[in-house]
Coordinates of C-alpha atoms in Angstrom, one line a residue:
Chain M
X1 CA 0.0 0.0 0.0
X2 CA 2.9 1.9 0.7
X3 CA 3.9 2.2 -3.5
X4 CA 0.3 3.5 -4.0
X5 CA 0.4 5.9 -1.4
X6 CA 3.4 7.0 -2.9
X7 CA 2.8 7.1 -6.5
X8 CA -0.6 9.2 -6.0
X9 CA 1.4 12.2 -4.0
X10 CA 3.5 12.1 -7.3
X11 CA 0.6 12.6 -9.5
X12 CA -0.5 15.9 -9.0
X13 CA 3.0 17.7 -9.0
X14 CA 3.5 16.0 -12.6
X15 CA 0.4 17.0 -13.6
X16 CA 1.1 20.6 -12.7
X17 CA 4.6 20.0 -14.2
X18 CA 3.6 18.5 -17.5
X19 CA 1.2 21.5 -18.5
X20 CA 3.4 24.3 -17.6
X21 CA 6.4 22.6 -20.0
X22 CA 3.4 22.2 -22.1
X23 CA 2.7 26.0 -22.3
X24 CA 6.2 26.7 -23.0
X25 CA 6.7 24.3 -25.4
X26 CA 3.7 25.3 -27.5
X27 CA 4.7 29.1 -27.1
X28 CA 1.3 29.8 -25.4
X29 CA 1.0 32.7 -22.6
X30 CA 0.8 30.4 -19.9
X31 CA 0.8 33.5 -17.5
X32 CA -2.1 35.6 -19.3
X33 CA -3.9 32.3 -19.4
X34 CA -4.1 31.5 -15.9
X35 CA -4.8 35.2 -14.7
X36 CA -7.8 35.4 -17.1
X37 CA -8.6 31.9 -15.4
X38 CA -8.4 33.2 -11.9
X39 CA -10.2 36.7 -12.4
X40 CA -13.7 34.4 -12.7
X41 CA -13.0 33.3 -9.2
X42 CA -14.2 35.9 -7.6
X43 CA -17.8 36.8 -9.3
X44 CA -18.2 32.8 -8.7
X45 CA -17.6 33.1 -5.4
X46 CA -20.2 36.2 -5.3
X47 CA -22.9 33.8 -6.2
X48 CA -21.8 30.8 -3.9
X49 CA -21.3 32.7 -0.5
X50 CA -25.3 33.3 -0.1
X51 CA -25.4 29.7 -0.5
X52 CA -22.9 28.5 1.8
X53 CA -24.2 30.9 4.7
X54 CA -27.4 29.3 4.2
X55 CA -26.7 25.9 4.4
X56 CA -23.9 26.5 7.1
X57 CA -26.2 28.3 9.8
X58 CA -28.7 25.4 9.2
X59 CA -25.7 22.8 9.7
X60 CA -24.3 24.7 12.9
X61 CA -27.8 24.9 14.6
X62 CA -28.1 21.1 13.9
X63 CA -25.1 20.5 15.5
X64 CA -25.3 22.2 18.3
X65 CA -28.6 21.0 19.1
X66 CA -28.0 17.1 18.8
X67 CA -31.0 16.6 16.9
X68 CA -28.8 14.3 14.8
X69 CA -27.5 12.1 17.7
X70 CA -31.4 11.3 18.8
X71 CA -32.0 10.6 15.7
X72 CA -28.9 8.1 15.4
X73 CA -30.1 6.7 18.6
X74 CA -33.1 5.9 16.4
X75 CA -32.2 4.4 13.6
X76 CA -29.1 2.1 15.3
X77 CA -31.0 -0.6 14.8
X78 CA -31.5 -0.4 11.3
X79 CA -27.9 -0.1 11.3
X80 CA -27.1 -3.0 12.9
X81 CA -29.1 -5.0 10.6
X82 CA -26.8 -4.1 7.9
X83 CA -24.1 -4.6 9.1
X84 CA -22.8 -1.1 10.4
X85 CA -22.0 -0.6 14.0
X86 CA -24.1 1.1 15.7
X87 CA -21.6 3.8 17.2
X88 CA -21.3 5.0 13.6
X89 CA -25.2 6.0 12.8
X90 CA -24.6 9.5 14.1
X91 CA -21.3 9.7 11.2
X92 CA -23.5 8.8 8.9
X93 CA -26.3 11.1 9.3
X94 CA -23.7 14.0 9.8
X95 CA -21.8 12.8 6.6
X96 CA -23.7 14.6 3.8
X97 CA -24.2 17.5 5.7
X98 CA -20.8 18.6 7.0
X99 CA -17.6 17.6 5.9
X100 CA -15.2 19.2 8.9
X101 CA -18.6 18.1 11.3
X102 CA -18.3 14.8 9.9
X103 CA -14.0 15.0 10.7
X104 CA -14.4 15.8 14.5
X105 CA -16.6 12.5 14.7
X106 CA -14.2 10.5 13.1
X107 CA -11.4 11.8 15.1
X108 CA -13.3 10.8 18.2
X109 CA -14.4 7.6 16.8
X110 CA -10.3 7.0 16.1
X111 CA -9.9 8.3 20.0
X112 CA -12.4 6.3 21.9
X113 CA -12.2 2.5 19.8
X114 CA -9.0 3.0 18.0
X115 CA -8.3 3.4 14.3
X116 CA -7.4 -0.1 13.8
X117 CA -10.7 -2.0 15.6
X118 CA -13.6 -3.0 13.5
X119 CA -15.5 0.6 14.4
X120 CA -12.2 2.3 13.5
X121 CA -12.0 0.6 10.2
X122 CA -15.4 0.9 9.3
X123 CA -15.6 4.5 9.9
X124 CA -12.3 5.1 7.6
X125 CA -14.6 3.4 5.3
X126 CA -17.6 5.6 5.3
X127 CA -15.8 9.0 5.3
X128 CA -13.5 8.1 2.7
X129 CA -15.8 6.6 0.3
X130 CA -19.0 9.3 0.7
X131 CA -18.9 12.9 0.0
X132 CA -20.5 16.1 1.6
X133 CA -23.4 15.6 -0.9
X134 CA -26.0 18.6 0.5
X135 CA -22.7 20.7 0.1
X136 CA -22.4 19.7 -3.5
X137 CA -25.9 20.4 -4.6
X138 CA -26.4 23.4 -3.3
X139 CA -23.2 24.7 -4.5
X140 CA -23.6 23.1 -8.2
X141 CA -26.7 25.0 -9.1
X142 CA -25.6 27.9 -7.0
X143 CA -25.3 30.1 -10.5
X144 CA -27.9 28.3 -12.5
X145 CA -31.7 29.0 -12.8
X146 CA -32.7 25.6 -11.8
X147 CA -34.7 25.3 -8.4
X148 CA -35.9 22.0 -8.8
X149 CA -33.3 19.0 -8.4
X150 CA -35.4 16.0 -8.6
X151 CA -34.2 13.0 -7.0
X152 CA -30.6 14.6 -7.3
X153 CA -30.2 14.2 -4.1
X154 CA -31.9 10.9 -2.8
X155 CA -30.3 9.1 -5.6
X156 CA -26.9 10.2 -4.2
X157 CA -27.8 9.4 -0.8
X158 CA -29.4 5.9 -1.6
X159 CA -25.8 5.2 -3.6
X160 CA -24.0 5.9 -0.7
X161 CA -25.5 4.2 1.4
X162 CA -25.1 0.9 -0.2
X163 CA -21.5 1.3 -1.5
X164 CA -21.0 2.2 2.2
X165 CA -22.9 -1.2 3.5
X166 CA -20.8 -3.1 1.1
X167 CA -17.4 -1.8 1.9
X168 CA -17.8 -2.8 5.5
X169 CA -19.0 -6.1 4.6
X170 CA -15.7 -6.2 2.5
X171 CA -13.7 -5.1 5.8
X172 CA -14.1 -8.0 7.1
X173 CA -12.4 -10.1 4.8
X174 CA -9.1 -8.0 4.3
Chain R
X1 CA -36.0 19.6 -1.9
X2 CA -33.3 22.0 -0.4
X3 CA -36.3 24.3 1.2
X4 CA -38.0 21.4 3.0
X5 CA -34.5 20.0 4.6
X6 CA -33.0 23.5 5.6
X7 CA -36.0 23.7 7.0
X8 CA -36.2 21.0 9.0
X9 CA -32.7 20.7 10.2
X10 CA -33.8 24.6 11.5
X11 CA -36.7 24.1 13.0
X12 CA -36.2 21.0 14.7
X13 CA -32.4 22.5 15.9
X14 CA -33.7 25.3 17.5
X15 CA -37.1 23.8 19.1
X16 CA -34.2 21.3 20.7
X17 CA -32.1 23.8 21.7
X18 CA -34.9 25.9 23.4
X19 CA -35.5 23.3 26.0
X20 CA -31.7 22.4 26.4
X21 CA -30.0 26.0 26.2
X22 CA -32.2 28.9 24.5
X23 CA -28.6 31.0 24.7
X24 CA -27.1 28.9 22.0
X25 CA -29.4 29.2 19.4
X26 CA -27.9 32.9 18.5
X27 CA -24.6 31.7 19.5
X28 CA -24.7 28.9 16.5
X29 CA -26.5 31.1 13.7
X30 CA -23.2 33.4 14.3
X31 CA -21.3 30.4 13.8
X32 CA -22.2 29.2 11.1
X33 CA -22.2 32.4 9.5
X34 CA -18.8 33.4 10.4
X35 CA -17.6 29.7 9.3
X36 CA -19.4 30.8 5.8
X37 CA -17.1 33.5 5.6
X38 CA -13.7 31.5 6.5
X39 CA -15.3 28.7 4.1
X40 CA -15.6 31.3 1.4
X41 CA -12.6 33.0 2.0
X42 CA -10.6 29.6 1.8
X43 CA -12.6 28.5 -1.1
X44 CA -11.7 31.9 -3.5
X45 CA -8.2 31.3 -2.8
X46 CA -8.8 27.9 -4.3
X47 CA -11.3 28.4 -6.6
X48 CA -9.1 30.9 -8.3
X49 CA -6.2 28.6 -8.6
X50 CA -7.6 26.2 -10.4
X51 CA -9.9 28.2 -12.6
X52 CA -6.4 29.3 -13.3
X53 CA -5.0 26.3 -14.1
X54 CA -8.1 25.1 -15.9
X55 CA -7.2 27.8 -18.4
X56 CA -4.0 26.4 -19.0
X57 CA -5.4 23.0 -19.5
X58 CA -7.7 24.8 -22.2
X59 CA -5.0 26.8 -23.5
X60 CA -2.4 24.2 -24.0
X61 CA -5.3 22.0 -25.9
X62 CA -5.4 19.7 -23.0
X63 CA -8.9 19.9 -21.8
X64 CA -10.1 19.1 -25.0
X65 CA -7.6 16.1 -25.7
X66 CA -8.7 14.9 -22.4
X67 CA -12.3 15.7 -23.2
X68 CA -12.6 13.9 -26.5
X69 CA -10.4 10.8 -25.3
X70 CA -12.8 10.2 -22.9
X71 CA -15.7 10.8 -25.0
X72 CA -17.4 7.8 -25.0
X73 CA -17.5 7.2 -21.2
X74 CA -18.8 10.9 -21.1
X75 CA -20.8 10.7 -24.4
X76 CA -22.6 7.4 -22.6
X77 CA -23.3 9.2 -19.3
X78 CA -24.0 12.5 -20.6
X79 CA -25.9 12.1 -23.8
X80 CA -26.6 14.8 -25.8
X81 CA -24.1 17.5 -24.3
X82 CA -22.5 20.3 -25.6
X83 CA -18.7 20.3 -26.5
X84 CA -18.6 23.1 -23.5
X85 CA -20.3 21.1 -21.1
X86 CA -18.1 17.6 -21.9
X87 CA -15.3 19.8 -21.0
X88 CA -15.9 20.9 -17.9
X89 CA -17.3 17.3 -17.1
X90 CA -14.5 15.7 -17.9
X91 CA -12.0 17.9 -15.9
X92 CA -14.8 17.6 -13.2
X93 CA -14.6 13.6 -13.5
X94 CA -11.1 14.0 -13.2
X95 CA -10.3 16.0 -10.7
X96 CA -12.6 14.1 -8.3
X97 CA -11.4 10.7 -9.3
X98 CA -7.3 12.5 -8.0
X99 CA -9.4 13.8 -4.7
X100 CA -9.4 17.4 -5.3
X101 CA -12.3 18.4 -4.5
X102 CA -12.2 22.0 -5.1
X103 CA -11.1 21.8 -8.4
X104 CA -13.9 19.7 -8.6
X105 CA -16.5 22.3 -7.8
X106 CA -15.5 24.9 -10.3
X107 CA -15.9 22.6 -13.1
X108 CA -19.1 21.6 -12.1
X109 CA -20.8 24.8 -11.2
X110 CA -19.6 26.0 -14.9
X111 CA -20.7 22.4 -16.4
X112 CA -24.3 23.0 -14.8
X113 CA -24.6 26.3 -16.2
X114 CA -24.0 25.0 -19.4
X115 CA -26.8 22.7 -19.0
X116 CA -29.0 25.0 -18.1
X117 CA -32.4 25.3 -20.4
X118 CA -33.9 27.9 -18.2
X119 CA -36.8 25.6 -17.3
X120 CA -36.1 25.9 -13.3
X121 CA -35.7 21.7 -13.4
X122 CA -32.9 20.0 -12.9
X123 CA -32.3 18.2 -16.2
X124 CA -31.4 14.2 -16.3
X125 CA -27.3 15.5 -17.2
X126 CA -27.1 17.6 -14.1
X127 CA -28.6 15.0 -11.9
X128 CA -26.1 12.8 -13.2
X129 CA -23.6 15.2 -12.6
X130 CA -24.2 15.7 -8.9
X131 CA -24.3 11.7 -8.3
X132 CA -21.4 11.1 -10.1
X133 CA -19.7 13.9 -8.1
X134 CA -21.3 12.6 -4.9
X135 CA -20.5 9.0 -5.1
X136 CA -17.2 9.4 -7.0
X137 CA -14.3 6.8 -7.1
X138 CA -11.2 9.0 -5.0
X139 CA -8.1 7.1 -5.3
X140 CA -6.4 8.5 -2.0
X141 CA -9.0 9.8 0.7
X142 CA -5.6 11.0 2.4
X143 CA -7.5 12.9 5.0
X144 CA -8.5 10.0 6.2
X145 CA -5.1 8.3 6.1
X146 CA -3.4 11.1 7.9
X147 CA -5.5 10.9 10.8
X148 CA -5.3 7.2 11.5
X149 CA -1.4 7.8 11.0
X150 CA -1.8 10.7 13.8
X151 CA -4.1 8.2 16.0
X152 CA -1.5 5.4 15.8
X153 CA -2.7 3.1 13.2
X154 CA -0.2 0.2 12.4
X155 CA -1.9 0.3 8.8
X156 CA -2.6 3.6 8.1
X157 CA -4.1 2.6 4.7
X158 CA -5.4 -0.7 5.3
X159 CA -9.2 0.2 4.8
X160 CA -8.2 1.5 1.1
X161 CA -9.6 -1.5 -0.6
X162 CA -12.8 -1.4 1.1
X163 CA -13.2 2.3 0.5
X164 CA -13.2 2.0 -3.3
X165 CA -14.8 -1.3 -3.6
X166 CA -17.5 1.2 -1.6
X167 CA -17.3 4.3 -3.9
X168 CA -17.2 1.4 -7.1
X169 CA -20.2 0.1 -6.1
X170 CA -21.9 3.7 -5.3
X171 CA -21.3 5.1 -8.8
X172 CA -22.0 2.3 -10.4
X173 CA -25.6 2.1 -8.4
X174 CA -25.8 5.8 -9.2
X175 CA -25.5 5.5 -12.4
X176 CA -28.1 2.6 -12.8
X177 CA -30.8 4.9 -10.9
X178 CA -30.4 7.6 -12.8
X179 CA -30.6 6.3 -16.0
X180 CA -33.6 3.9 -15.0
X181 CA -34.9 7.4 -14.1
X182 CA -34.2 8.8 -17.4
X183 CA -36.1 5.7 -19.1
X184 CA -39.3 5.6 -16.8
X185 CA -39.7 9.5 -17.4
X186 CA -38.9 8.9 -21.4
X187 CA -41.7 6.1 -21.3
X188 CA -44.2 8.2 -19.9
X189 CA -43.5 11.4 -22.0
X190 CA -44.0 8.9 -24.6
X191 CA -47.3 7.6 -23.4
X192 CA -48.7 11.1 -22.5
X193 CA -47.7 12.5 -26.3
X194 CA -49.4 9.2 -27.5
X195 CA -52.3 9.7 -25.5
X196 CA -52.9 13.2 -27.2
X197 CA -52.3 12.9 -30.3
X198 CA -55.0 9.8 -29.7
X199 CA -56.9 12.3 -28.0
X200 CA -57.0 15.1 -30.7
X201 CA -57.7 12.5 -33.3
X202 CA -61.6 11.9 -32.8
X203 CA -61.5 16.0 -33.2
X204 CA -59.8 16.1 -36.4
X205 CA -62.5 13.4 -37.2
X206 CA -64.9 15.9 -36.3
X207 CA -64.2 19.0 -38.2

């Protein structure tokens, strides 16, 4: 695992490497390019931020309250019959919502049982293989028209979900 | 959709909160809106370097090498899009498959606009778009990997395997929904336009 983990910090410096020898090579204006790149970043963001402060005061006041570890308490046993422990509901729920949220559980989780038990594992799994997917949504169509995202988002969720059950099954065997 | 769950996580947040500690609830909306700013002011700085970079990619004619060799993959998942809007899939694709996730958004915020057919709905492309992004293969969830190192993990990066079988099987379940999606709703346009022009027949009769 080592060689992999190796080989992928490689990647993006060659990347980065390749097109700028590129540019040169081709006789493009490599600098131009880029600052005409980067001068969009800023009338994007313009249309992002309103989005991100609304989500993120929603997140924050779910936090705080622990809405979302009553509801964890809930659903463990639905959990459990899929194979996930049930310390991990509340990582799951936070998941799609908040990715640095979703960091201080795992941190904890790696505190309290250990990064190497079965919870430890299996939480590894489910942050690393699910993404912030509220985040992504709202921030996709952030500069578009469209207010209607049809089963965007369950889809995504639903996907997750499963590729999540599976990997811990897999866990056990490796 | 977004209405209906920001307004749940409020409502039941603060009605919590107001039995627990009624002082937090201002406390948190702060919060989260100061967070918005450090967020944002993190995300420019990225944003802007690879928006950056993205216009060397496109300058140097590698966006659209990259674009057209992956085509078909693209062409199969996104039927029907523009040359503009494979682009910025592609390097979207890309840069969530290498776990950069803020290239990532960029890409897609510019690949969604380019979609856009001003009917307010989110068409079957752009639902596609944000499950692929969602459930996305990442090679190296490093984040993850750092923190089992900093917790004393003798394997750091033992979990690896599982993670991608996981993402493998996400995407690929992703990809079946929303293209089952795309058939049932095709099927029914289909019956509905069959249905009128049944319907208008007797009419025609008429006249």
């Amino acid at each position: 695992m080592s060689i992999i983990t190796r080989i992928t910090t490689y990647i993006i410096p060659v990347i980065f490497l390749t097109i700028l020898i590129l540019s040169f090579v081709r006789k493009q204006n490599g600098y131009n390019a880029f600052l005409d790149g980067s001068k969009s970043a800023i009338n994007l963001m313009v249309g992002v931020f309103p989005y991100l402060l609304t989500i993120m005061i929603a997140i924050q006041v779910y936090r705080v309250s622990g809405v979302s570890s009553v509801i964890a308490n809930f659903i463990s046993p639905a959990m459990n019959l899929v194979g996930i422990p049930v310390e991990l509901s509340e990582l799951m729920l936070i998941r799609p919502f908040s990715g640095s949220a979703a960091l201080g559980l795992l941190e904890n989780i790696f505190a309290t049982y250990g990064p190497d038990s079965h919870i430890g594992r299996s939480a590894s799994v489910i942050y690393g293989s699910s993404e912030t997917i509220f985040y992504i949504a709202t921030i996709y169509f952030s500069q578009s028209k469209v207010k209607r995202l049809g089963p965007a988002i369950p889809f995504a969720l639903i996907s997750t979900f499963i590729g999540c059950v599976i990997g811990i099954f897999v866990l056990q065997f490796i | 959709m977004m209405n209906k769950i920001w307004l749940i996580m409020l409502i039941s947040g603060i009605s919590t909160l107001i039995f627990i500690n009624p002082s937090q609830v201002l406390e948190a909306v702060t919060q989260g809106a100061l967070d918005s700013v450090n967020l944002s002011m993190r995300l420019v700085a990225l944003y802007a370097f690879w928006l950056g970079f993205f216009a060397l990619l496109e300058k140097t004619g590698v966006a659209g090498k990259l674009a057209k060799g992956l085509r078909p993959l693209v062409g199969f998942l996104f039927p029907k899009a523009e040359d503009e809007s494979n682009k910025f899939v592609t390097m979207n694709m890309s840069a969530n498959i290498l776990g950069l996730g803020n290239a990532a958004t960029p890409m897609a915020i510019r690949a969604i606009n380019s979609m856009d057919d001003g009917s307010g709905k989110a068409t079957l492309n752009m639902i596609m778009l944000v499950v692929i992004s969602s459930t996305s293969l990442q090679i190296l969830p490093s984040t993850v990997i750092g923190l089992r190192a900093t917790h004393g993990s003798a394997a750091p990066a033992d979990f690896l395997v599982a993670s991608i079988i996981a993402t493998l099987v996400s995407t690929f379940i992703g990809i079946c929904l929303v293209k089952t999606y795309g058939m049932i709703g095709n099927r029914l346009k289909g019956r509905k336009a069959k249905k009128k022009a049944l319907g208008s027949l007797p009419l025609m009769i008429r006249e």
